[in-house]
């Protein structure tokens, strides 16, 4: 009987010890879990900060691509500006050359006009000369050559060259009363001034 009671007591002590051990293990596990959660919470902000830093710094390759793209765009813009300047210079040289040739052709036009004044309109030869003159005038007009209006207009030093003055009370002051040589413009630029007489 005493042995039976002793065994039961031993069983109760063992049970209590087991329960205490389990409780302590649970506490330890709970503490570890809490520590792990705290570590995770602490690690999350660090990870977020690192992500922001990585995003700010960016991939070096992307930065290199952006830099090369910017340089390419600048070079393309410079080349386009160079091409436009070259085209403008070429056009300017062409206009200068054309103006020089046209000026010489205008002397031929002057001679045509003087010759036609000496011919009778009924003369067949005069008719042929007129046809050539009209064709030449059309070619010049198509090129952009325009005659400067002068007679009866107010004198403009930008368009006219006064070679003679006269007293003429019938017209206003600085009015052109006669044209000795026609003036012309080429593409809105004066290539030859009109030689005129102006009233004082």
CSV table of C-alpha atoms in Angstrom, one decimal:
chain,number,residue,atom,x,y,z
A,1,UNK,CA,0.0,0.0,0.0
A,2,UNK,CA,2.8,2.4,0.9
A,3,UNK,CA,4.5,1.5,-2.3
A,4,UNK,CA,1.4,2.3,-4.3
A,5,UNK,CA,1.1,5.7,-2.7
A,6,UNK,CA,4.8,6.4,-3.4
A,7,UNK,CA,4.3,5.5,-7.1
A,8,UNK,CA,1.3,7.8,-7.4
A,9,UNK,CA,3.4,10.6,-5.8
A,10,UNK,CA,6.2,10.0,-8.2
A,11,UNK,CA,3.8,10.2,-11.1
A,12,UNK,CA,2.3,13.5,-9.9
A,13,UNK,CA,5.8,15.0,-9.5
A,14,UNK,CA,6.8,13.8,-13.0
A,15,UNK,CA,3.6,15.3,-14.4
A,16,UNK,CA,4.2,18.6,-12.7
A,17,UNK,CA,7.8,18.6,-13.9
A,18,UNK,CA,6.7,17.9,-17.5
A,19,UNK,CA,4.1,20.6,-17.3
A,20,UNK,CA,6.7,23.1,-16.1
A,21,UNK,CA,9.1,22.1,-18.8
A,22,UNK,CA,6.4,22.5,-21.5
A,23,UNK,CA,5.4,25.8,-20.1
A,24,UNK,CA,8.9,27.0,-20.1
A,25,UNK,CA,9.4,25.8,-23.7
A,26,UNK,CA,6.3,27.6,-24.8
A,27,UNK,CA,7.5,30.8,-23.1
A,28,UNK,CA,10.9,30.4,-24.8
A,29,UNK,CA,9.2,29.8,-28.2
A,30,UNK,CA,6.9,32.7,-27.6
A,31,UNK,CA,9.9,34.9,-26.8
A,32,UNK,CA,11.7,33.7,-29.9
A,33,UNK,CA,8.6,34.4,-32.0
A,34,UNK,CA,8.3,37.9,-30.6
A,35,UNK,CA,12.0,38.5,-31.2
A,36,UNK,CA,11.6,37.2,-34.8
A,37,UNK,CA,8.6,39.4,-35.4
A,38,UNK,CA,10.5,42.4,-34.0
A,39,UNK,CA,13.5,41.6,-36.2
A,40,UNK,CA,11.2,41.3,-39.2
A,41,UNK,CA,9.6,44.6,-38.4
A,42,UNK,CA,13.1,46.2,-37.9
A,43,UNK,CA,14.3,44.7,-41.2
A,44,UNK,CA,11.4,45.9,-43.3
A,45,UNK,CA,12.2,49.6,-43.1
A,46,UNK,CA,15.8,48.9,-43.9
A,47,UNK,CA,14.7,46.9,-46.9
A,48,UNK,CA,12.4,49.8,-48.0
A,49,UNK,CA,15.2,52.3,-47.6
A,50,UNK,CA,17.6,50.2,-49.6
A,51,UNK,CA,14.9,49.9,-52.3
A,52,UNK,CA,14.6,53.7,-52.4
A,53,UNK,CA,18.3,54.1,-52.6
A,54,UNK,CA,18.6,51.6,-55.4
A,55,UNK,CA,15.7,53.2,-57.3
A,56,UNK,CA,17.4,56.6,-56.9
A,57,UNK,CA,20.8,55.5,-58.0
A,58,UNK,CA,19.2,53.5,-60.9
A,59,UNK,CA,20.9,50.9,-63.1
A,60,UNK,CA,24.2,52.3,-64.4
A,61,UNK,CA,23.4,50.9,-67.8
A,62,UNK,CA,20.1,52.9,-67.9
A,63,UNK,CA,22.1,56.0,-67.0
A,64,UNK,CA,24.6,55.3,-69.7
A,65,UNK,CA,21.9,54.7,-72.3
A,66,UNK,CA,20.2,58.1,-71.3
A,67,UNK,CA,23.6,59.9,-71.5
A,68,UNK,CA,24.3,58.4,-75.0
A,69,UNK,CA,20.7,59.2,-76.2
A,70,UNK,CA,21.1,62.8,-75.0
A,71,UNK,CA,24.5,63.1,-76.8
A,72,UNK,CA,23.0,61.6,-80.0
A,73,UNK,CA,20.0,64.0,-79.9
A,74,UNK,CA,22.4,67.0,-79.5
A,75,UNK,CA,24.6,65.9,-82.3
A,76,UNK,CA,21.5,65.4,-84.6
A,77,UNK,CA,20.3,68.9,-83.7
A,78,UNK,CA,23.8,70.4,-84.4
A,79,UNK,CA,23.9,68.6,-87.8
A,80,UNK,CA,20.4,69.8,-88.7
A,81,UNK,CA,21.4,73.4,-87.9
A,82,UNK,CA,24.6,72.9,-90.0
A,83,UNK,CA,22.5,71.6,-92.9
A,84,UNK,CA,20.1,74.6,-92.7
A,85,UNK,CA,23.0,77.0,-92.6
A,86,UNK,CA,24.6,75.3,-95.6
A,87,UNK,CA,21.4,75.4,-97.5
A,88,UNK,CA,21.0,79.1,-96.7
A,89,UNK,CA,24.5,79.9,-97.8
A,90,UNK,CA,24.1,77.9,-101.0
A,91,UNK,CA,20.8,79.7,-101.7
A,92,UNK,CA,22.5,83.0,-101.0
A,93,UNK,CA,25.4,82.2,-103.4
A,94,UNK,CA,22.9,81.1,-106.0
A,95,UNK,CA,21.0,84.3,-105.7
A,96,UNK,CA,24.2,86.4,-105.9
A,97,UNK,CA,25.3,84.6,-109.1
A,98,UNK,CA,21.8,84.8,-110.6
A,99,UNK,CA,21.6,88.5,-109.8
A,100,UNK,CA,24.9,89.1,-111.5
A,101,UNK,CA,23.8,87.3,-114.7
A,102,UNK,CA,20.4,89.0,-114.7
A,103,UNK,CA,22.0,92.4,-114.4
A,104,UNK,CA,24.0,91.7,-117.6
A,105,UNK,CA,20.9,90.4,-119.4
A,106,UNK,CA,19.1,93.7,-118.4
A,107,UNK,CA,21.5,95.6,-120.6
A,108,UNK,CA,20.3,93.4,-123.5
A,109,UNK,CA,16.7,94.2,-122.6
A,110,UNK,CA,17.5,97.9,-122.7
A,111,UNK,CA,19.0,97.6,-126.2
A,112,UNK,CA,15.9,95.7,-127.3
A,113,UNK,CA,13.7,98.5,-126.1
A,114,UNK,CA,15.8,101.2,-127.8
A,115,UNK,CA,15.8,99.2,-131.1
A,116,UNK,CA,12.1,98.6,-131.0
A,117,UNK,CA,11.4,102.4,-130.7
A,118,UNK,CA,13.2,102.9,-134.0
A,119,UNK,CA,11.2,100.4,-136.0
A,120,UNK,CA,7.8,100.8,-137.6
A,121,UNK,CA,5.2,98.6,-136.0
A,122,UNK,CA,4.2,97.4,-139.4
A,123,UNK,CA,7.7,96.1,-140.2
A,124,UNK,CA,7.8,92.3,-140.1
A,125,UNK,CA,11.3,92.5,-138.6
A,126,UNK,CA,9.9,94.6,-135.7
A,127,UNK,CA,7.2,91.9,-135.2
A,128,UNK,CA,9.9,89.2,-134.8
A,129,UNK,CA,11.9,91.5,-132.4
A,130,UNK,CA,8.8,92.0,-130.3
A,131,UNK,CA,8.2,88.3,-130.0
A,132,UNK,CA,11.8,87.8,-128.8
A,133,UNK,CA,11.5,90.7,-126.4
A,134,UNK,CA,8.2,89.4,-124.9
A,135,UNK,CA,9.8,86.0,-124.5
A,136,UNK,CA,12.8,87.4,-122.8
A,137,UNK,CA,10.6,89.5,-120.5
A,138,UNK,CA,8.6,86.5,-119.5
A,139,UNK,CA,11.7,84.5,-118.6
A,140,UNK,CA,12.9,87.3,-116.4
A,141,UNK,CA,9.4,87.6,-114.8
A,142,UNK,CA,9.4,83.8,-114.1
A,143,UNK,CA,12.8,84.2,-112.4
A,144,UNK,CA,11.4,86.8,-110.0
A,145,UNK,CA,12.7,89.9,-111.8
A,146,UNK,CA,10.3,92.9,-111.5
A,147,UNK,CA,10.4,96.4,-112.9
A,148,UNK,CA,10.5,99.2,-110.4
A,149,UNK,CA,7.7,101.7,-110.9
A,150,UNK,CA,9.1,105.2,-111.1
A,151,UNK,CA,7.5,107.8,-113.3
A,152,UNK,CA,4.9,109.8,-111.4
A,153,UNK,CA,5.9,108.2,-108.1
A,154,UNK,CA,7.6,109.8,-105.1
A,155,UNK,CA,11.4,109.6,-105.1
A,156,UNK,CA,12.7,106.8,-103.0
A,157,UNK,CA,16.5,106.6,-102.6
A,158,UNK,CA,16.2,102.9,-101.9
A,159,UNK,CA,14.8,102.3,-105.4
A,160,UNK,CA,15.7,105.3,-107.5
A,161,UNK,CA,18.9,107.1,-108.5
A,162,UNK,CA,18.3,110.8,-109.1
A,163,UNK,CA,20.6,112.0,-112.0
A,164,UNK,CA,18.7,115.2,-112.7
A,165,UNK,CA,16.5,117.7,-110.9
A,166,UNK,CA,14.0,120.2,-112.4
A,167,UNK,CA,11.7,123.0,-111.2
A,168,UNK,CA,8.2,121.8,-112.0
A,169,UNK,CA,5.3,123.6,-110.2
A,170,UNK,CA,2.8,121.3,-111.9
A,171,UNK,CA,3.9,118.3,-109.8
A,172,UNK,CA,4.6,117.8,-106.2
A,173,UNK,CA,8.1,118.1,-104.7
A,174,UNK,CA,10.2,114.9,-105.0
A,175,UNK,CA,8.0,113.5,-107.7
A,176,UNK,CA,9.8,111.6,-110.5
A,177,UNK,CA,9.1,113.3,-113.8
A,178,UNK,CA,11.2,111.1,-116.2
A,179,UNK,CA,13.0,107.7,-116.3
A,180,UNK,CA,16.2,107.4,-118.2
A,181,UNK,CA,16.9,103.8,-117.3
A,182,UNK,CA,14.5,101.3,-115.8
A,183,UNK,CA,15.3,99.7,-112.4
A,184,UNK,CA,14.6,96.2,-111.4
A,185,UNK,CA,14.3,94.0,-108.3
A,186,UNK,CA,15.2,90.3,-108.0
A,187,UNK,CA,13.3,88.4,-105.3
A,188,UNK,CA,12.5,91.7,-103.6
A,189,UNK,CA,16.1,92.9,-103.6
A,190,UNK,CA,17.2,95.8,-105.8
A,191,UNK,CA,19.6,94.7,-108.5
A,192,UNK,CA,19.5,97.9,-110.4
A,193,UNK,CA,18.2,101.4,-109.3
A,194,UNK,CA,16.1,103.4,-111.7
A,195,UNK,CA,17.9,106.4,-113.1
A,196,UNK,CA,15.4,109.3,-112.9
A,197,UNK,CA,14.7,113.0,-113.0
A,198,UNK,CA,13.1,114.5,-109.9
A,199,UNK,CA,11.1,117.7,-109.4
A,200,UNK,CA,12.3,120.1,-106.7
